[in-house]
């Protein structure tokens, strides 16, 4: 197993470089880069999803002087002095060829130096750490809620396969999977957060304004009270697939020969179910937990963050894409991709921990 882990770890490096290379090329050739963003801002045409925080732009505005009608490679640069455009290029590092920018970026990333945001006047690491608590809260508790509901429900559906319980619970699962997360979030706000009916839950933020003045148990209550509606909205769109996966996995195991043999030996149904079936059926579900958590953590919260005014990594990624804030875009891509690759290795290890009979080295050979 050690040799397998070493090979997988070594494969992380070329995989990571390949993913970064493809994304770097695509983003570089896409129109509307940071230079054009700054030019549009100087021309009074910049449009952004967030407040414009480019302190560097104020210095450049003072340099705007002589204009030129010469064609420019940047859209909207007509009428600006070539010297000013060159100064903007130097500020963002675009005075160097693309391959040199890429190698410099990867060299810095190898030491986890992600640089500074183009438009926020903050280090990328500081930005990510600042937004991390929101994403951690949504990721951890939504994943926990999904597993807490889906696994018992899936087991119950497998044991009651074809019954009325299975039919009406399947209806709920299908409806939950069909309802868009953002639509259910809006419905929750209308019903329970000061809309047209009740005002039971807070509408925005992760904590109250007077959080620091509360006792420790009041702070815990306030924190989870703010999470009730966002977690519920994420849950409705996430529990369906895991529920059906659990049900089908248990159904597959229940009808295998070893279960029939165990029952023939006189073992109780509970012992057969939870000592033999449960371990084998839950293999794929438990082993996939790290990947499920990472997926929920990084990709499932953008609309929820916007609707419930939660300033997390999802919103940060969206805003950096709109602004073409390359350091934030590539820095977060590097971190998330690296974590995803490592989580893939952890998932394989989970398989061997749950079922020692699995040997990836023998399978590869």
Coordinates of C-alpha atoms in Angstrom, one line a residue:
X1 CA 0.0 0.0 0.0
X2 CA 2.9 2.3 0.7
X3 CA 4.2 2.1 -2.9
X4 CA 0.7 2.8 -4.2
X5 CA 0.4 6.0 -2.0
X6 CA 3.8 7.2 -3.1
X7 CA 2.9 6.7 -6.8
X8 CA -0.4 8.6 -6.3
X9 CA 1.4 11.4 -4.5
X10 CA 3.9 11.7 -7.3
X11 CA 1.1 11.8 -9.8
X12 CA -0.3 14.8 -8.0
X13 CA 2.5 17.1 -9.3
X14 CA 2.0 16.6 -13.1
X15 CA -1.8 16.5 -12.7
X16 CA -1.8 19.8 -10.8
X17 CA 0.6 21.4 -13.3
X18 CA -1.6 20.2 -16.2
X19 CA -4.8 21.6 -14.7
X20 CA -3.2 24.9 -13.9
X21 CA -1.7 25.1 -17.4
X22 CA -5.0 24.5 -19.2
X23 CA -6.9 27.0 -17.0
X24 CA -4.1 29.6 -17.3
X25 CA -4.2 29.4 -21.1
X26 CA -8.0 29.6 -21.3
X27 CA -8.2 32.5 -18.9
X28 CA -5.3 34.4 -20.6
X29 CA -6.9 34.3 -24.0
X30 CA -10.4 35.2 -22.8
X31 CA -11.3 38.9 -23.3
X32 CA -11.8 41.3 -20.4
X33 CA -8.5 40.7 -18.4
X34 CA -7.3 42.9 -15.5
X35 CA -5.7 45.5 -17.9
X36 CA -9.0 45.9 -19.7
X37 CA -10.8 46.1 -16.4
X38 CA -8.6 48.9 -15.3
X39 CA -8.9 50.7 -18.6
X40 CA -12.7 50.5 -18.4
X41 CA -12.5 51.8 -14.9
X42 CA -10.4 54.8 -16.0
X43 CA -12.9 55.4 -18.8
X44 CA -15.8 55.3 -16.3
X45 CA -17.3 52.1 -17.8
X46 CA -16.3 49.5 -15.3
X47 CA -19.1 47.3 -14.0
X48 CA -18.5 44.9 -11.1
X49 CA -20.5 42.7 -8.8
X50 CA -18.7 44.2 -5.8
X51 CA -17.3 47.5 -4.7
X52 CA -14.2 48.6 -6.6
X53 CA -11.3 48.6 -4.2
X54 CA -8.4 49.2 -6.6
X55 CA -6.1 51.6 -4.8
X56 CA -3.6 51.2 -7.5
X57 CA -6.0 52.6 -10.0
X58 CA -6.2 56.0 -8.2
X59 CA -2.5 56.4 -8.7
X60 CA -2.8 55.7 -12.4
X61 CA -5.7 58.0 -12.9
X62 CA -3.4 60.9 -12.0
X63 CA -1.0 59.9 -14.7
X64 CA -3.7 60.2 -17.5
X65 CA -2.4 62.9 -19.8
X66 CA -1.8 62.9 -23.5
X67 CA -4.1 60.7 -25.5
X68 CA -3.4 58.7 -28.6
X69 CA -5.6 57.5 -31.5
X70 CA -3.3 54.7 -32.4
X71 CA -4.9 51.2 -32.4
X72 CA -4.5 49.3 -29.2
X73 CA -4.5 45.6 -28.4
X74 CA -6.8 46.3 -25.5
X75 CA -10.5 46.9 -26.0
X76 CA -11.5 50.4 -24.8
X77 CA -7.9 51.8 -24.7
X78 CA -8.4 54.2 -27.6
X79 CA -7.9 57.7 -26.4
X80 CA -5.5 56.8 -23.6
X81 CA -1.8 57.6 -23.7
X82 CA 0.3 54.5 -24.7
X83 CA 2.5 55.3 -21.7
X84 CA -0.4 54.9 -19.4
X85 CA -1.4 51.6 -20.9
X86 CA 2.2 50.4 -20.5
X87 CA 2.1 51.4 -16.9
X88 CA -1.0 49.4 -16.3
X89 CA 0.6 46.4 -18.0
X90 CA 3.7 46.7 -15.7
X91 CA 1.5 47.0 -12.6
X92 CA -0.3 43.7 -13.4
X93 CA 2.8 42.0 -14.9
X94 CA 1.5 41.9 -18.4
X95 CA 4.6 43.5 -19.8
X96 CA 6.1 40.0 -19.7
X97 CA 5.3 37.1 -22.1
X98 CA 2.6 34.7 -21.1
X99 CA 5.0 31.7 -20.5
X100 CA 7.2 33.8 -18.2
X101 CA 4.2 34.8 -16.2
X102 CA 3.1 31.2 -15.9
X103 CA 6.5 29.9 -14.8
X104 CA 6.8 32.7 -12.2
X105 CA 3.3 32.0 -10.9
X106 CA 4.0 28.2 -10.5
X107 CA 7.4 28.9 -8.9
X108 CA 5.7 31.2 -6.3
X109 CA 2.8 28.7 -5.8
X110 CA 5.3 25.9 -5.1
X111 CA 6.2 27.9 -1.9
X112 CA 2.5 28.8 -1.4
X113 CA 3.1 32.4 -2.2
X114 CA -0.1 33.4 -3.9
X115 CA 0.6 37.2 -4.1
X116 CA -1.7 40.1 -3.7
X117 CA -5.2 40.7 -5.1
X118 CA -5.3 43.1 -8.1
X119 CA -8.4 44.9 -6.9
X120 CA -8.7 44.4 -3.1
X121 CA -5.3 45.5 -1.8
X122 CA -5.0 42.3 0.3
X123 CA -2.9 39.2 0.1
X124 CA -4.7 36.2 -1.5
X125 CA -4.0 34.1 1.6
X126 CA -5.5 36.7 3.9
X127 CA -8.6 36.9 1.7
X128 CA -9.1 33.2 1.7
X129 CA -8.7 32.9 5.5
X130 CA -11.1 35.8 5.9
X131 CA -13.8 34.1 3.9
X132 CA -13.0 30.5 5.2
X133 CA -15.3 30.5 8.3
X134 CA -18.4 30.9 6.3
X135 CA -17.5 28.1 3.8
X136 CA -16.3 25.8 6.6
X137 CA -19.6 26.3 8.5
X138 CA -21.7 25.6 5.4
X139 CA -19.6 22.7 4.3
X140 CA -19.3 20.9 7.7
X141 CA -22.8 21.2 8.9
X142 CA -24.5 20.7 5.5
X143 CA -22.5 17.5 4.9
X144 CA -23.2 16.3 8.4
X145 CA -27.0 17.0 8.0
X146 CA -27.0 15.2 4.6
X147 CA -25.4 12.1 6.0
X148 CA -27.5 12.1 9.1
X149 CA -30.7 12.1 7.2
X150 CA -29.8 10.2 4.0
X151 CA -28.2 7.1 5.5
X152 CA -31.0 6.1 7.9
X153 CA -33.6 7.0 5.3
X154 CA -31.8 5.0 2.6
X155 CA -31.5 1.9 5.0
X156 CA -35.2 2.2 5.9
X157 CA -36.2 2.4 2.3
X158 CA -34.1 -0.7 1.5
X159 CA -35.7 -2.7 4.3
X160 CA -39.2 -1.5 3.3
X161 CA -38.6 -1.8 -0.5
X162 CA -41.9 -1.7 -2.3
X163 CA -44.0 -0.6 0.7
X164 CA -46.0 2.6 1.1
X165 CA -43.2 4.1 3.1
X166 CA -40.8 3.5 0.2
X167 CA -43.2 5.0 -2.3
X168 CA -44.1 8.2 -0.5
X169 CA -40.5 8.7 0.7
X170 CA -39.3 8.3 -2.9
X171 CA -41.8 11.0 -3.9
X172 CA -40.3 13.4 -1.3
X173 CA -36.8 12.5 -2.5
X174 CA -37.7 13.2 -6.2
X175 CA -39.4 16.5 -5.3
X176 CA -36.5 17.6 -3.2
X177 CA -34.1 16.8 -6.0
X178 CA -36.2 18.6 -8.5
X179 CA -36.5 21.9 -6.5
X180 CA -33.6 24.3 -7.3
X181 CA -31.6 25.2 -4.2
X182 CA -31.9 28.9 -4.7
X183 CA -35.7 28.7 -5.2
X184 CA -36.1 26.7 -1.9
X185 CA -33.9 29.2 -0.2
X186 CA -36.1 32.1 -1.3
X187 CA -39.2 30.1 -0.2
X188 CA -37.6 29.7 3.3
X189 CA -37.0 33.4 3.5
X190 CA -40.5 34.2 2.6
X191 CA -42.0 31.8 5.1
X192 CA -39.7 32.0 8.0
X193 CA -37.4 35.1 7.8
X194 CA -39.6 38.1 7.9
X195 CA -41.3 37.6 4.5
X196 CA -45.0 37.3 4.3
X197 CA -45.5 35.0 7.2
X198 CA -43.1 34.3 10.1
X199 CA -40.0 36.1 11.4
X200 CA -38.4 33.2 13.2
X201 CA -34.9 33.2 11.7
X202 CA -32.3 35.9 10.8
X203 CA -32.1 37.0 7.2
X204 CA -28.4 37.7 6.8
X205 CA -25.0 37.0 8.2
X206 CA -23.5 34.1 10.2
X207 CA -23.7 35.8 13.6
X208 CA -25.7 38.7 15.1
X209 CA -24.3 42.2 15.5
X210 CA -24.2 41.8 19.3
X211 CA -22.4 38.4 19.1
X212 CA -19.4 39.6 21.2
X213 CA -21.7 40.6 24.1
X214 CA -23.4 37.2 24.3
X215 CA -22.5 34.5 26.7
X216 CA -20.8 31.4 25.3
X217 CA -23.9 29.3 25.1
X218 CA -25.9 32.2 23.6
X219 CA -23.1 32.6 21.0
X220 CA -23.4 28.9 20.1
X221 CA -27.2 29.2 19.8
X222 CA -27.0 32.4 17.8
X223 CA -24.4 30.8 15.4
X224 CA -26.6 27.7 14.7
X225 CA -29.8 29.8 14.5
X226 CA -28.2 31.7 11.6
X227 CA -27.3 28.4 9.9
X228 CA -30.8 26.8 10.0
X229 CA -32.1 28.3 6.8
X230 CA -28.9 28.1 4.7
X231 CA -28.3 24.5 5.7
X232 CA -31.9 23.5 5.1
X233 CA -31.7 25.0 1.6
X234 CA -28.5 23.1 0.8
X235 CA -29.9 19.9 2.3
X236 CA -33.0 19.8 0.0
X237 CA -30.9 19.6 -3.1
X238 CA -28.2 17.3 -1.7
X239 CA -29.8 14.4 0.2
X240 CA -31.6 12.7 -2.7
X241 CA -28.6 11.1 -4.4
X242 CA -27.1 9.9 -1.2
X243 CA -30.4 8.4 0.0
X244 CA -30.9 6.5 -3.2
X245 CA -27.2 5.4 -3.3
X246 CA -27.6 4.0 0.3
X247 CA -30.9 2.2 -0.6
X248 CA -29.5 0.6 -3.7
X249 CA -26.3 -0.4 -2.0
X250 CA -28.2 -2.1 0.8
X251 CA -30.6 -3.8 -1.6
X252 CA -27.7 -5.2 -3.5
X253 CA -26.1 -6.6 -0.4
X254 CA -29.3 -8.0 1.1
X255 CA -29.8 -10.3 -1.8
X256 CA -26.3 -11.8 -1.8
X257 CA -25.5 -15.4 -0.9
X258 CA -23.7 -14.6 2.3
X259 CA -26.8 -12.9 3.8
X260 CA -28.9 -16.0 2.9
X261 CA -26.3 -18.2 4.6
X262 CA -26.2 -16.0 7.7
X263 CA -30.0 -16.2 8.0
X264 CA -29.9 -19.9 7.5
X265 CA -27.5 -20.3 10.4
X266 CA -30.1 -18.7 12.7
X267 CA -28.6 -15.2 13.1
X268 CA -31.1 -12.5 14.1
X269 CA -32.1 -10.0 11.4
X270 CA -30.5 -7.2 13.4
X271 CA -27.2 -9.1 13.6
X272 CA -27.3 -9.9 9.9
X273 CA -28.1 -6.4 8.9
X274 CA -25.7 -4.4 11.1
X275 CA -22.8 -6.8 11.4
X276 CA -22.6 -8.1 7.9
X277 CA -24.7 -6.1 5.5
X278 CA -24.0 -2.7 6.9
X279 CA -20.2 -2.9 6.6
X280 CA -20.3 -4.0 3.0
X281 CA -23.1 -1.7 1.9
X282 CA -21.6 1.4 3.5
X283 CA -18.2 0.9 1.9
X284 CA -18.8 3.1 -1.1
X285 CA -20.7 5.7 1.0
X286 CA -18.2 6.2 3.9
X287 CA -15.2 6.0 1.6
X288 CA -16.7 8.8 -0.5
X289 CA -17.2 11.1 2.5
X290 CA -14.0 13.1 2.1
X291 CA -14.8 13.9 -1.6
X292 CA -18.4 14.7 -0.7
X293 CA -17.3 17.1 2.0
X294 CA -14.8 18.9 -0.3
X295 CA -17.5 19.1 -3.0
X296 CA -20.0 20.6 -0.6
X297 CA -17.3 22.9 0.9
X298 CA -16.2 24.5 -2.3
X299 CA -18.9 24.3 -4.9
X300 CA -22.3 24.2 -3.2
X301 CA -22.6 27.5 -1.5
X302 CA -22.4 30.4 -4.1
X303 CA -26.2 31.1 -4.5
X304 CA -26.8 30.4 -0.8
X305 CA -24.1 32.9 0.2
X306 CA -25.6 35.5 -2.1
X307 CA -29.2 34.9 -1.0
X308 CA -28.4 34.8 2.7
X309 CA -25.7 37.6 2.5
X310 CA -22.9 35.2 3.6
X311 CA -19.4 36.4 2.6
X312 CA -17.6 33.1 1.9
X313 CA -15.3 31.5 -0.7
X314 CA -18.1 30.9 -3.2
X315 CA -18.9 34.6 -3.4
X316 CA -15.1 35.4 -3.4
X317 CA -14.5 33.2 -6.4
X318 CA -17.5 34.6 -8.3
X319 CA -16.4 38.2 -7.7
X320 CA -12.8 37.5 -8.6
X321 CA -13.9 35.9 -11.9
X322 CA -16.1 39.0 -12.7
X323 CA -13.2 41.3 -11.9
X324 CA -10.6 39.1 -13.6
X325 CA -8.6 39.1 -10.3
X326 CA -6.1 36.6 -11.5
X327 CA -4.1 36.1 -8.3
X328 CA -7.3 35.2 -6.4
X329 CA -8.6 33.1 -9.3
X330 CA -5.4 31.1 -9.8
X331 CA -4.5 31.0 -6.1
X332 CA -7.8 29.5 -5.0
X333 CA -7.8 27.1 -8.1
X334 CA -4.4 25.9 -7.0
X335 CA -5.4 25.2 -3.4
X336 CA -8.7 23.6 -4.3
X337 CA -7.2 21.4 -7.0
X338 CA -4.4 20.3 -4.6
X339 CA -7.0 19.5 -1.9
X340 CA -9.2 17.6 -4.4
X341 CA -6.3 15.4 -5.5
X342 CA -5.2 14.7 -1.9
X343 CA -8.8 13.9 -1.0
X344 CA -8.9 11.4 -3.8
X345 CA -6.0 9.5 -2.2
X346 CA -7.7 9.7 1.2
X347 CA -10.8 8.2 -0.3
X348 CA -8.7 5.2 -1.5
X349 CA -7.2 4.8 2.0
X350 CA -10.7 4.9 3.5
X351 CA -11.7 1.9 1.3
X352 CA -8.8 -0.1 2.7
X353 CA -9.5 1.0 6.3
X354 CA -13.2 -0.1 6.0
X355 CA -12.5 -3.3 4.1
X356 CA -8.9 -4.6 4.5
X357 CA -9.6 -7.1 1.7
X358 CA -9.2 -4.3 -0.9
X359 CA -5.6 -4.0 -2.2
X360 CA -4.9 -1.3 -4.8
X361 CA -1.4 -2.5 -5.4
X362 CA -2.6 -6.0 -6.4
X363 CA -5.3 -4.5 -8.5
X364 CA -2.8 -2.3 -10.3
X365 CA -0.4 -5.2 -10.9

